[in-house]
Amino acid sequence: MANVERSVPDNAPGDFFIDTTCIDCATCNWVAPSVFGPAQGHSRVRKQPMGRPAEHRARMALVACPVGAIGTREAHDLADARVAFPDPLEGPVHHCGYHARASFGAASYLLVRPEGNVLVDSPRFSGPLVRRIEELGGIDLMFLTHRDDVADHARFAAHFGCTRILHEAERGPRTRDVEWIVSGTDDAEIAPGLTAIVVPGHTRGSMCLLHDDTHLFTGDHLEWDPGERRPHARQEVCWFDWHAQTQSMARLAERRFEWILPGHGHPGRMAADAMSGAMAALVGRMRGH
Ligand code: SF4
């Protein structure tokens, strides 16, 4: 629970505040961008919410925060915010909120499909979220992009009886019971309209999930830079091999998609042709051109 005594100094004065336990995961910045923004090594309240919609988004950010670093001086009823996740993002894609500290605040997404829903990476296992996912049809498949963003995957799998998918190079003590292990580096159609793309680099067995040549769930392989409005990758968070990540990015750039849905930071969208050009430019930057 956030403590006003530990409030960061650069919060805008008023009801909402962020305290020094913030791990700078940036979730609040894109859940409620009119209220929260980046600062030096943490986030801050840049403007107090004006009006009910902005207040609701700020309360959603409070619920989504992985470490409880967002607080309010006034008492708030959080019931509406707790049941606002999964939050519709675009078409069948929903943002699950309830980010987990164990995943360093990584985002997870629910893809709602008539053929069976897909959970991409794992949020916190929380009662209101679980009940809302039940109402949306449960979970058929759980796609785990890599070992770091698995959080409460075992509890979701036990509750929903879903099949988990992970690359063999990512399997460890916490994921040894995963049901479906992908091997090698070939892309694999895991269901109609769903392709697992193996992208070694950030970790040895990182994978992206492509849905209908439109939505690309990227884990920590590929991000979106909201300032420059372009795809982005960060060498300082490459844990395995930057050269391999660059090669994987070049292969990924041959795919058509419109949406980047990353584990960390803002989702981003471009028309597919523009995205192709922007991905080629990213590969050039990664190669130092
Ligand atoms: S969601 Fe929480 S941990 Fe993440 S940046 Fe905001 S205040 Fe910090």
PDB file of C-alpha atoms and ligand atoms in Angstrom:
ATOM      1  CA  MET A   1       0.000   0.000   0.000  1.00  0.00           C
ATOM      2  CA  ALA A   2       1.379   3.398  -0.978  1.00  0.00           C
ATOM      3  CA  ASN A   3       2.565   5.657   1.820  1.00  0.00           C
ATOM      4  CA  VAL A   4       2.094   9.399   1.436  1.00  0.00           C
ATOM      5  CA  GLU A   5       5.101   9.963   3.723  1.00  0.00           C
ATOM      6  CA  ARG A   6       7.247   8.366   0.977  1.00  0.00           C
ATOM      7  CA  SER A   7       5.655  10.330  -1.856  1.00  0.00           C
ATOM      8  CA  VAL A   8       8.134  11.134  -4.670  1.00  0.00           C
ATOM      9  CA  PRO A   9       8.959  14.863  -4.683  1.00  0.00           C
ATOM     10  CA  ASP A  10       7.868  15.566  -8.254  1.00  0.00           C
ATOM     11  CA  ASN A  11       4.188  14.542  -7.930  1.00  0.00           C
ATOM     12  CA  ALA A  12       1.706  17.254  -8.869  1.00  0.00           C
ATOM     13  CA  PRO A  13       0.085  18.315  -5.578  1.00  0.00           C
ATOM     14  CA  GLY A  14      -3.315  16.806  -4.838  1.00  0.00           C
ATOM     15  CA  ASP A  15      -5.158  13.582  -4.140  1.00  0.00           C
ATOM     16  CA  PHE A  16      -3.227  10.973  -6.183  1.00  0.00           C
ATOM     17  CA  PHE A  17       0.446  10.336  -5.472  1.00  0.00           C
ATOM     18  CA  ILE A  18       3.209   7.840  -6.323  1.00  0.00           C
ATOM     19  CA  ASP A  19       5.633   6.762  -3.611  1.00  0.00           C
ATOM     20  CA  THR A  20       9.271   5.749  -3.686  1.00  0.00           C
ATOM     21  CA  THR A  21       8.491   2.012  -4.018  1.00  0.00           C
ATOM     22  CA  CYS A  22       7.765   2.637  -7.742  1.00  0.00           C
ATOM     23  CA  ILE A  23       9.852   0.272  -9.909  1.00  0.00           C
ATOM     24  CA  ASP A  24       9.420   2.448 -13.028  1.00  0.00           C
ATOM     25  CA  CYS A  25       7.548  -0.185 -15.030  1.00  0.00           C
ATOM     26  CA  ALA A  26       5.659   2.615 -16.885  1.00  0.00           C
ATOM     27  CA  THR A  27       2.293   0.867 -16.658  1.00  0.00           C
ATOM     28  CA  CYS A  28       0.512   3.858 -15.124  1.00  0.00           C
ATOM     29  CA  ASN A  29       1.932   6.076 -17.900  1.00  0.00           C
ATOM     30  CA  TRP A  30      -0.067   4.273 -20.581  1.00  0.00           C
ATOM     31  CA  VAL A  31      -3.099   3.203 -18.517  1.00  0.00           C
ATOM     32  CA  ALA A  32      -3.773   6.804 -17.444  1.00  0.00           C
ATOM     33  CA  PRO A  33      -1.520   9.018 -19.589  1.00  0.00           C
ATOM     34  CA  SER A  34      -3.351  12.221 -18.698  1.00  0.00           C
ATOM     35  CA  VAL A  35      -2.418  11.716 -15.028  1.00  0.00           C
ATOM     36  CA  PHE A  36       0.899   9.836 -14.824  1.00  0.00           C
ATOM     37  CA  GLY A  37       4.186  10.334 -16.608  1.00  0.00           C
ATOM     38  CA  PRO A  38       7.871   9.410 -16.466  1.00  0.00           C
ATOM     39  CA  ALA A  39      10.425  11.091 -14.214  1.00  0.00           C
ATOM     40  CA  GLN A  40      14.045  10.233 -13.377  1.00  0.00           C
ATOM     41  CA  GLY A  41      14.034   6.500 -12.506  1.00  0.00           C
ATOM     42  CA  HIS A  42      10.399   6.448 -11.415  1.00  0.00           C
ATOM     43  CA  SER A  43       6.980   7.678 -12.487  1.00  0.00           C
ATOM     44  CA  ARG A  44       5.066  10.606 -11.037  1.00  0.00           C
ATOM     45  CA  VAL A  45       1.663  12.243 -11.008  1.00  0.00           C
ATOM     46  CA  ARG A  46       2.158  14.899 -13.641  1.00  0.00           C
ATOM     47  CA  LYS A  47      -1.396  16.270 -13.414  1.00  0.00           C
ATOM     48  CA  GLN A  48      -4.214  15.415 -11.014  1.00  0.00           C
ATOM     49  CA  PRO A  49      -7.201  13.817 -12.818  1.00  0.00           C
ATOM     50  CA  MET A  50      -9.857  16.224 -14.022  1.00  0.00           C
ATOM     51  CA  GLY A  51     -13.317  14.659 -14.287  1.00  0.00           C
ATOM     52  CA  ARG A  52     -14.744  11.177 -13.794  1.00  0.00           C
ATOM     53  CA  PRO A  53     -13.174   9.390 -16.840  1.00  0.00           C
ATOM     54  CA  ALA A  54      -9.668  10.536 -15.895  1.00  0.00           C
ATOM     55  CA  GLU A  55     -10.256   9.586 -12.242  1.00  0.00           C
ATOM     56  CA  HIS A  56     -11.461   6.155 -13.326  1.00  0.00           C
ATOM     57  CA  ARG A  57      -8.327   5.604 -15.439  1.00  0.00           C
ATOM     58  CA  ALA A  58      -6.153   6.739 -12.508  1.00  0.00           C
ATOM     59  CA  ARG A  59      -7.888   4.216 -10.231  1.00  0.00           C
ATOM     60  CA  MET A  60      -7.330   1.522 -12.899  1.00  0.00           C
ATOM     61  CA  ALA A  61      -3.618   2.390 -12.862  1.00  0.00           C
ATOM     62  CA  LEU A  62      -3.678   2.047  -9.073  1.00  0.00           C
ATOM     63  CA  VAL A  63      -5.152  -1.469  -9.429  1.00  0.00           C
ATOM     64  CA  ALA A  64      -2.709  -2.399 -12.215  1.00  0.00           C
ATOM     65  CA  CYS A  65       0.445  -1.185 -10.408  1.00  0.00           C
ATOM     66  CA  PRO A  66       2.600  -4.253  -9.567  1.00  0.00           C
ATOM     67  CA  VAL A  67       3.953  -2.881  -6.298  1.00  0.00           C
ATOM     68  CA  GLY A  68       1.117  -0.763  -4.860  1.00  0.00           C
ATOM     69  CA  ALA A  69       3.105   2.448  -5.342  1.00  0.00           C
ATOM     70  CA  ILE A  70       0.063   4.563  -6.288  1.00  0.00           C
ATOM     71  CA  GLY A  71      -2.059   5.996  -3.484  1.00  0.00           C
ATOM     72  CA  THR A  72      -4.683   8.620  -2.761  1.00  0.00           C
ATOM     73  CA  ARG A  73      -5.082  11.007   0.137  1.00  0.00           C
ATOM     74  CA  GLU A  74      -8.884  10.753  -0.101  1.00  0.00           C
ATOM     75  CA  ALA A  75     -10.803   7.471   0.309  1.00  0.00           C
ATOM     76  CA  HIS A  76     -11.836   5.965  -3.061  1.00  0.00           C
ATOM     77  CA  ASP A  77     -14.205   3.139  -3.944  1.00  0.00           C
ATOM     78  CA  LEU A  78     -12.072   0.882  -6.177  1.00  0.00           C
ATOM     79  CA  ALA A  79     -14.844  -1.590  -7.060  1.00  0.00           C
ATOM     80  CA  ASP A  80     -15.327  -0.281 -10.626  1.00  0.00           C
ATOM     81  CA  ALA A  81     -11.595  -0.160 -11.283  1.00  0.00           C
ATOM     82  CA  ARG A  82     -11.088  -3.728 -10.049  1.00  0.00           C
ATOM     83  CA  VAL A  83     -13.610  -5.122 -12.549  1.00  0.00           C
ATOM     84  CA  ALA A  84     -12.439  -2.891 -15.428  1.00  0.00           C
ATOM     85  CA  PHE A  85      -9.811  -5.477 -16.426  1.00  0.00           C
ATOM     86  CA  PRO A  86      -9.409  -7.109 -18.889  1.00  0.00           C
ATOM     87  CA  ASP A  87      -9.664  -3.699 -20.505  1.00  0.00           C
ATOM     88  CA  PRO A  88     -10.610  -3.745 -24.235  1.00  0.00           C
ATOM     89  CA  LEU A  89      -7.656  -2.363 -26.183  1.00  0.00           C
ATOM     90  CA  GLU A  90      -8.337  -3.099 -29.837  1.00  0.00           C
ATOM     91  CA  GLY A  91     -10.777  -5.571 -31.352  1.00  0.00           C
ATOM     92  CA  PRO A  92     -10.231  -8.920 -29.617  1.00  0.00           C
ATOM     93  CA  VAL A  93      -7.205  -7.713 -27.636  1.00  0.00           C
ATOM     94  CA  HIS A  94      -7.665  -6.860 -23.962  1.00  0.00           C
ATOM     95  CA  HIS A  95      -5.116  -5.600 -21.445  1.00  0.00           C
ATOM     96  CA  CYS A  96      -5.291  -7.720 -18.278  1.00  0.00           C
ATOM     97  CA  GLY A  97      -3.977  -5.108 -15.835  1.00  0.00           C
ATOM     98  CA  TYR A  98      -3.004  -6.603 -12.459  1.00  0.00           C
ATOM     99  CA  HIS A  99       0.689  -6.481 -13.321  1.00  0.00           C
ATOM    100  CA  ALA A 100       2.890  -8.717 -11.184  1.00  0.00           C
ATOM    101  CA  ARG A 101       6.006  -7.738  -9.267  1.00  0.00           C
ATOM    102  CA  ALA A 102       7.449 -11.172 -10.158  1.00  0.00           C
ATOM    103  CA  SER A 103       7.420 -10.137 -13.848  1.00  0.00           C
ATOM    104  CA  PHE A 104       8.879  -6.690 -13.090  1.00  0.00           C
ATOM    105  CA  GLY A 105       5.498  -5.246 -13.943  1.00  0.00           C
ATOM    106  CA  ALA A 106       5.201  -6.816 -17.407  1.00  0.00           C
ATOM    107  CA  ALA A 107       1.859  -6.538 -19.217  1.00  0.00           C
ATOM    108  CA  SER A 108      -0.286  -9.517 -20.079  1.00  0.00           C
ATOM    109  CA  TYR A 109      -3.019  -9.591 -22.695  1.00  0.00           C
ATOM    110  CA  LEU A 110      -6.171 -11.626 -23.270  1.00  0.00           C
ATOM    111  CA  LEU A 111      -7.041 -12.387 -26.884  1.00  0.00           C
ATOM    112  CA  VAL A 112     -10.764 -13.185 -27.011  1.00  0.00           C
ATOM    113  CA  ARG A 113     -11.560 -15.584 -29.871  1.00  0.00           C
ATOM    114  CA  PRO A 114     -14.538 -17.778 -30.744  1.00  0.00           C
ATOM    115  CA  GLU A 115     -12.096 -20.714 -31.109  1.00  0.00           C
ATOM    116  CA  GLY A 116     -10.842 -20.229 -27.546  1.00  0.00           C
ATOM    117  CA  ASN A 117      -9.214 -17.371 -25.663  1.00  0.00           C
ATOM    118  CA  VAL A 118      -5.463 -16.908 -25.398  1.00  0.00           C
ATOM    119  CA  LEU A 119      -3.690 -15.368 -22.415  1.00  0.00           C
ATOM    120  CA  VAL A 120      -0.323 -13.880 -23.388  1.00  0.00           C
ATOM    121  CA  ASP A 121       2.030 -13.930 -20.390  1.00  0.00           C
ATOM    122  CA  SER A 122       0.663 -13.975 -16.887  1.00  0.00           C
ATOM    123  CA  PRO A 123      -0.880 -11.272 -14.722  1.00  0.00           C
ATOM    124  CA  ARG A 124      -1.352 -11.463 -10.944  1.00  0.00           C
ATOM    125  CA  PHE A 125      -3.861 -14.132  -9.964  1.00  0.00           C
ATOM    126  CA  SER A 126      -6.588 -11.923  -8.499  1.00  0.00           C
ATOM    127  CA  GLY A 127     -10.248 -12.771  -7.829  1.00  0.00           C
ATOM    128  CA  PRO A 128     -11.922  -9.889  -9.735  1.00  0.00           C
ATOM    129  CA  LEU A 129      -9.716 -10.502 -12.794  1.00  0.00           C
ATOM    130  CA  VAL A 130     -10.294 -14.255 -12.726  1.00  0.00           C
ATOM    131  CA  ARG A 131     -14.069 -13.782 -12.570  1.00  0.00           C
ATOM    132  CA  ARG A 132     -14.030 -11.319 -15.485  1.00  0.00           C
ATOM    133  CA  ILE A 133     -11.930 -13.743 -17.565  1.00  0.00           C
ATOM    134  CA  GLU A 134     -14.476 -16.462 -16.755  1.00  0.00           C
ATOM    135  CA  GLU A 135     -17.245 -14.173 -18.040  1.00  0.00           C
ATOM    136  CA  LEU A 136     -15.258 -13.616 -21.239  1.00  0.00           C
ATOM    137  CA  GLY A 137     -15.033 -17.373 -21.858  1.00  0.00           C
ATOM    138  CA  GLY A 138     -12.021 -18.485 -19.806  1.00  0.00           C
ATOM    139  CA  ILE A 139      -8.584 -19.376 -21.190  1.00  0.00           C
ATOM    140  CA  ASP A 140      -7.827 -22.075 -23.751  1.00  0.00           C
ATOM    141  CA  LEU A 141      -4.120 -21.388 -24.395  1.00  0.00           C
ATOM    142  CA  MET A 142      -1.524 -19.488 -22.391  1.00  0.00           C
ATOM    143  CA  PHE A 143       1.358 -18.231 -24.522  1.00  0.00           C
ATOM    144  CA  LEU A 144       4.482 -17.478 -22.480  1.00  0.00           C
ATOM    145  CA  THR A 145       6.859 -15.231 -24.420  1.00  0.00           C
ATOM    146  CA  HIS A 146       9.861 -16.050 -22.217  1.00  0.00           C
ATOM    147  CA  ARG A 147      10.817 -17.138 -18.734  1.00  0.00           C
ATOM    148  CA  ASP A 148      10.714 -13.703 -17.051  1.00  0.00           C
ATOM    149  CA  ASP A 149       7.042 -12.817 -17.546  1.00  0.00           C
ATOM    150  CA  VAL A 150       5.382 -15.996 -16.270  1.00  0.00           C
ATOM    151  CA  ALA A 151       4.244 -14.648 -12.826  1.00  0.00           C
ATOM    152  CA  ASP A 152       1.215 -16.685 -11.632  1.00  0.00           C
ATOM    153  CA  HIS A 153       1.020 -18.906 -14.757  1.00  0.00           C
ATOM    154  CA  ALA A 154       0.634 -22.102 -12.707  1.00  0.00           C
ATOM    155  CA  ARG A 155      -2.399 -20.790 -10.789  1.00  0.00           C
ATOM    156  CA  PHE A 156      -4.108 -19.633 -14.005  1.00  0.00           C
ATOM    157  CA  ALA A 157      -3.361 -22.989 -15.646  1.00  0.00           C
ATOM    158  CA  ALA A 158      -4.734 -24.914 -12.668  1.00  0.00           C
ATOM    159  CA  HIS A 159      -7.881 -22.769 -12.497  1.00  0.00           C
ATOM    160  CA  PHE A 160      -8.719 -22.637 -16.210  1.00  0.00           C
ATOM    161  CA  GLY A 161      -7.238 -25.966 -17.315  1.00  0.00           C
ATOM    162  CA  CYS A 162      -5.491 -24.210 -20.191  1.00  0.00           C
ATOM    163  CA  THR A 163      -2.496 -25.431 -22.189  1.00  0.00           C
ATOM    164  CA  ARG A 164       0.673 -23.402 -21.644  1.00  0.00           C
ATOM    165  CA  ILE A 165       3.181 -22.844 -24.470  1.00  0.00           C
ATOM    166  CA  LEU A 166       6.852 -21.992 -23.884  1.00  0.00           C
ATOM    167  CA  HIS A 167      10.117 -22.473 -25.762  1.00  0.00           C
ATOM    168  CA  GLU A 168      12.345 -25.290 -24.494  1.00  0.00           C
ATOM    169  CA  ALA A 169      15.237 -22.886 -23.869  1.00  0.00           C
ATOM    170  CA  GLU A 170      13.054 -20.976 -21.382  1.00  0.00           C
ATOM    171  CA  ARG A 171      12.013 -23.928 -19.276  1.00  0.00           C
ATOM    172  CA  GLY A 172      13.180 -23.809 -15.649  1.00  0.00           C
ATOM    173  CA  PRO A 173      12.154 -24.954 -12.169  1.00  0.00           C
ATOM    174  CA  ARG A 174       9.012 -22.749 -12.181  1.00  0.00           C
ATOM    175  CA  THR A 175       7.926 -23.844 -15.660  1.00  0.00           C
ATOM    176  CA  ARG A 176       8.908 -27.509 -15.847  1.00  0.00           C
ATOM    177  CA  ASP A 177       5.202 -28.556 -15.968  1.00  0.00           C
ATOM    178  CA  VAL A 178       4.370 -26.456 -19.036  1.00  0.00           C
ATOM    179  CA  GLU A 179       2.310 -28.633 -21.359  1.00  0.00           C
ATOM    180  CA  TRP A 180       3.473 -27.534 -24.846  1.00  0.00           C
ATOM    181  CA  ILE A 181       7.173 -27.004 -25.469  1.00  0.00           C
ATOM    182  CA  VAL A 182       8.321 -25.366 -28.715  1.00  0.00           C
ATOM    183  CA  SER A 183      11.755 -26.456 -29.999  1.00  0.00           C
ATOM    184  CA  GLY A 184      14.205 -25.059 -32.538  1.00  0.00           C
ATOM    185  CA  THR A 185      13.917 -21.770 -34.403  1.00  0.00           C
ATOM    186  CA  ASP A 186      11.175 -22.451 -36.947  1.00  0.00           C
ATOM    187  CA  ASP A 187       7.933 -20.490 -36.744  1.00  0.00           C
ATOM    188  CA  ALA A 188       4.997 -22.654 -35.668  1.00  0.00           C
ATOM    189  CA  GLU A 189       1.285 -22.260 -36.346  1.00  0.00           C
ATOM    190  CA  ILE A 190      -0.152 -23.094 -32.937  1.00  0.00           C
ATOM    191  CA  ALA A 191      -3.791 -22.532 -33.950  1.00  0.00           C
ATOM    192  CA  PRO A 192      -5.536 -21.030 -36.988  1.00  0.00           C
ATOM    193  CA  GLY A 193      -4.480 -17.387 -37.211  1.00  0.00           C
ATOM    194  CA  LEU A 194      -1.891 -17.739 -34.436  1.00  0.00           C
ATOM    195  CA  THR A 195       1.833 -18.092 -35.217  1.00  0.00           C
ATOM    196  CA  ALA A 196       4.605 -18.505 -32.668  1.00  0.00           C
ATOM    197  CA  ILE A 197       7.738 -16.736 -33.959  1.00  0.00           C
ATOM    198  CA  VAL A 198      10.975 -17.753 -32.281  1.00  0.00           C
ATOM    199  CA  VAL A 199      13.145 -14.649 -31.706  1.00  0.00           C
ATOM    200  CA  PRO A 200      16.363 -15.528 -29.827  1.00  0.00           C
ATOM    201  CA  GLY A 201      18.103 -12.484 -28.413  1.00  0.00           C
ATOM    202  CA  HIS A 202      16.539 -10.952 -25.307  1.00  0.00           C
ATOM    203  CA  THR A 203      16.662 -14.505 -23.968  1.00  0.00           C
ATOM    204  CA  ARG A 204      17.720 -17.674 -25.778  1.00  0.00           C
ATOM    205  CA  GLY A 205      14.159 -18.896 -26.380  1.00  0.00           C
ATOM    206  CA  SER A 206      12.092 -15.695 -26.564  1.00  0.00           C
ATOM    207  CA  MET A 207       9.005 -15.922 -28.754  1.00  0.00           C
ATOM    208  CA  CYS A 208       6.494 -13.466 -30.229  1.00  0.00           C
ATOM    209  CA  LEU A 209       2.893 -14.352 -31.020  1.00  0.00           C
ATOM    210  CA  LEU A 210       1.348 -13.074 -34.258  1.00  0.00           C
ATOM    211  CA  HIS A 211      -2.435 -12.958 -34.548  1.00  0.00           C
ATOM    212  CA  ASP A 212      -4.104 -12.610 -37.955  1.00  0.00           C
ATOM    213  CA  ASP A 213      -1.151 -10.635 -39.393  1.00  0.00           C
ATOM    214  CA  THR A 214      -2.361  -7.745 -37.261  1.00  0.00           C
ATOM    215  CA  HIS A 215      -1.454  -8.056 -33.573  1.00  0.00           C
ATOM    216  CA  LEU A 216       2.110  -8.916 -32.570  1.00  0.00           C
ATOM    217  CA  PHE A 217       2.625  -9.775 -28.897  1.00  0.00           C
ATOM    218  CA  THR A 218       6.320  -9.154 -28.440  1.00  0.00           C
ATOM    219  CA  GLY A 219       7.294  -9.975 -24.855  1.00  0.00           C
ATOM    220  CA  ASP A 220      10.599  -8.203 -24.224  1.00  0.00           C
ATOM    221  CA  HIS A 221      11.940  -8.636 -27.773  1.00  0.00           C
ATOM    222  CA  LEU A 222      10.426  -5.500 -29.266  1.00  0.00           C
ATOM    223  CA  GLU A 223       8.950  -2.348 -27.728  1.00  0.00           C
ATOM    224  CA  TRP A 224       7.192   0.783 -28.908  1.00  0.00           C
ATOM    225  CA  ASP A 225       8.749   4.223 -28.423  1.00  0.00           C
ATOM    226  CA  PRO A 226       5.787   6.534 -27.744  1.00  0.00           C
ATOM    227  CA  GLY A 227       7.896   9.680 -28.083  1.00  0.00           C
ATOM    228  CA  GLU A 228       9.342   8.832 -31.498  1.00  0.00           C
ATOM    229  CA  ARG A 229       6.234   6.787 -32.436  1.00  0.00           C
ATOM    230  CA  ARG A 230       8.291   3.899 -33.816  1.00  0.00           C
ATOM    231  CA  PRO A 231       9.390   0.327 -32.929  1.00  0.00           C
ATOM    232  CA  HIS A 232      12.253   0.138 -30.494  1.00  0.00           C
ATOM    233  CA  ALA A 233      14.623  -2.379 -28.862  1.00  0.00           C
ATOM    234  CA  ARG A 234      16.939  -1.824 -25.920  1.00  0.00           C
ATOM    235  CA  GLN A 235      20.409  -3.358 -25.736  1.00  0.00           C
ATOM    236  CA  GLU A 236      20.650  -2.602 -21.995  1.00  0.00           C
ATOM    237  CA  VAL A 237      17.867  -5.127 -21.310  1.00  0.00           C
ATOM    238  CA  CYS A 238      19.185  -7.795 -23.698  1.00  0.00           C
ATOM    239  CA  TRP A 239      20.070 -10.700 -21.396  1.00  0.00           C
ATOM    240  CA  PHE A 240      21.326 -13.216 -23.992  1.00  0.00           C
ATOM    241  CA  ASP A 241      22.811 -11.935 -27.270  1.00  0.00           C
ATOM    242  CA  TRP A 242      22.281  -8.570 -29.022  1.00  0.00           C
ATOM    243  CA  HIS A 243      23.591  -9.892 -32.351  1.00  0.00           C
ATOM    244  CA  ALA A 244      21.056 -12.738 -32.204  1.00  0.00           C
ATOM    245  CA  GLN A 245      18.316 -10.264 -31.262  1.00  0.00           C
ATOM    246  CA  THR A 246      19.226  -8.136 -34.296  1.00  0.00           C
ATOM    247  CA  GLN A 247      19.043 -11.175 -36.594  1.00  0.00           C
ATOM    248  CA  SER A 248      15.687 -12.140 -35.075  1.00  0.00           C
ATOM    249  CA  MET A 249      14.445  -8.598 -35.609  1.00  0.00           C
ATOM    250  CA  ALA A 250      15.441  -8.740 -39.288  1.00  0.00           C
ATOM    251  CA  ARG A 251      13.431 -11.953 -39.686  1.00  0.00           C
ATOM    252  CA  LEU A 252      10.478 -10.429 -37.834  1.00  0.00           C
ATOM    253  CA  ALA A 253      10.621  -7.354 -40.096  1.00  0.00           C
ATOM    254  CA  GLU A 254       9.592  -9.601 -43.014  1.00  0.00           C
ATOM    255  CA  ARG A 255       6.231 -10.200 -41.318  1.00  0.00           C
ATOM    256  CA  ARG A 256       3.218  -7.957 -41.775  1.00  0.00           C
ATOM    257  CA  PHE A 257       1.548  -6.601 -38.647  1.00  0.00           C
ATOM    258  CA  GLU A 258       0.053  -3.375 -37.348  1.00  0.00           C
ATOM    259  CA  TRP A 259       0.205  -3.618 -33.573  1.00  0.00           C
ATOM    260  CA  ILE A 260       3.166  -3.973 -31.216  1.00  0.00           C
ATOM    261  CA  LEU A 261       1.863  -5.288 -27.888  1.00  0.00           C
ATOM    262  CA  PRO A 262       4.944  -5.388 -25.662  1.00  0.00           C
ATOM    263  CA  GLY A 263       5.628  -6.788 -22.241  1.00  0.00           C
ATOM    264  CA  HIS A 264       6.886  -3.415 -21.088  1.00  0.00           C
ATOM    265  CA  GLY A 265       5.635   0.020 -22.024  1.00  0.00           C
ATOM    266  CA  HIS A 266       3.077   1.460 -24.386  1.00  0.00           C
ATOM    267  CA  PRO A 267       1.383  -0.606 -27.089  1.00  0.00           C
ATOM    268  CA  GLY A 268       1.781   1.028 -30.486  1.00  0.00           C
ATOM    269  CA  ARG A 269       0.118   0.889 -33.892  1.00  0.00           C
ATOM    270  CA  MET A 270       1.023   1.783 -37.471  1.00  0.00           C
ATOM    271  CA  ALA A 271      -0.485   0.809 -40.811  1.00  0.00           C
ATOM    272  CA  ALA A 272       1.176  -2.438 -41.957  1.00  0.00           C
ATOM    273  CA  ASP A 273       3.186  -0.841 -44.790  1.00  0.00           C
ATOM    274  CA  ALA A 274       4.492   1.896 -42.503  1.00  0.00           C
ATOM    275  CA  MET A 275       5.294  -0.709 -39.849  1.00  0.00           C
ATOM    276  CA  SER A 276       7.349  -2.697 -42.384  1.00  0.00           C
ATOM    277  CA  GLY A 277       9.417   0.391 -43.158  1.00  0.00           C
ATOM    278  CA  ALA A 278       9.783   1.261 -39.481  1.00  0.00           C
ATOM    279  CA  MET A 279      10.913  -2.280 -38.647  1.00  0.00           C
ATOM    280  CA  ALA A 280      13.552  -2.172 -41.423  1.00  0.00           C
ATOM    281  CA  ALA A 281      14.769   1.143 -40.004  1.00  0.00           C
ATOM    282  CA  LEU A 282      14.946  -0.399 -36.503  1.00  0.00           C
ATOM    283  CA  VAL A 283      17.086  -3.262 -37.820  1.00  0.00           C
ATOM    284  CA  GLY A 284      19.385  -0.654 -39.383  1.00  0.00           C
ATOM    285  CA  ARG A 285      19.709   1.175 -36.035  1.00  0.00           C
ATOM    286  CA  MET A 286      20.404  -2.110 -34.230  1.00  0.00           C
ATOM    287  CA  ARG A 287      23.207  -2.800 -36.744  1.00  0.00           C
ATOM    288  CA  GLY A 288      24.632   0.638 -35.999  1.00  0.00           C
ATOM    289  CA  HIS A 289      23.707   2.235 -39.326  1.00  0.00           C
TER     290      HIS A 289
HETATM  291  S1  SF4 B   1       2.560   1.300 -12.336  1.00  0.00           S
HETATM  292 FE1  SF4 B   1       3.420   1.508 -10.268  1.00  0.00          FE
HETATM  293  S2  SF4 B   1       5.521   0.665 -10.392  1.00  0.00           S
HETATM  294 FE2  SF4 B   1       4.788   0.991 -12.485  1.00  0.00          FE
HETATM  295  S3  SF4 B   1       5.556   3.043 -13.015  1.00  0.00           S
HETATM  296 FE3  SF4 B   1       3.483   3.328 -12.217  1.00  0.00          FE
HETATM  297  S4  SF4 B   1       3.731   3.709 -10.018  1.00  0.00           S
HETATM  298 FE4  SF4 B   1       5.659   2.863 -10.767  1.00  0.00          FE
END
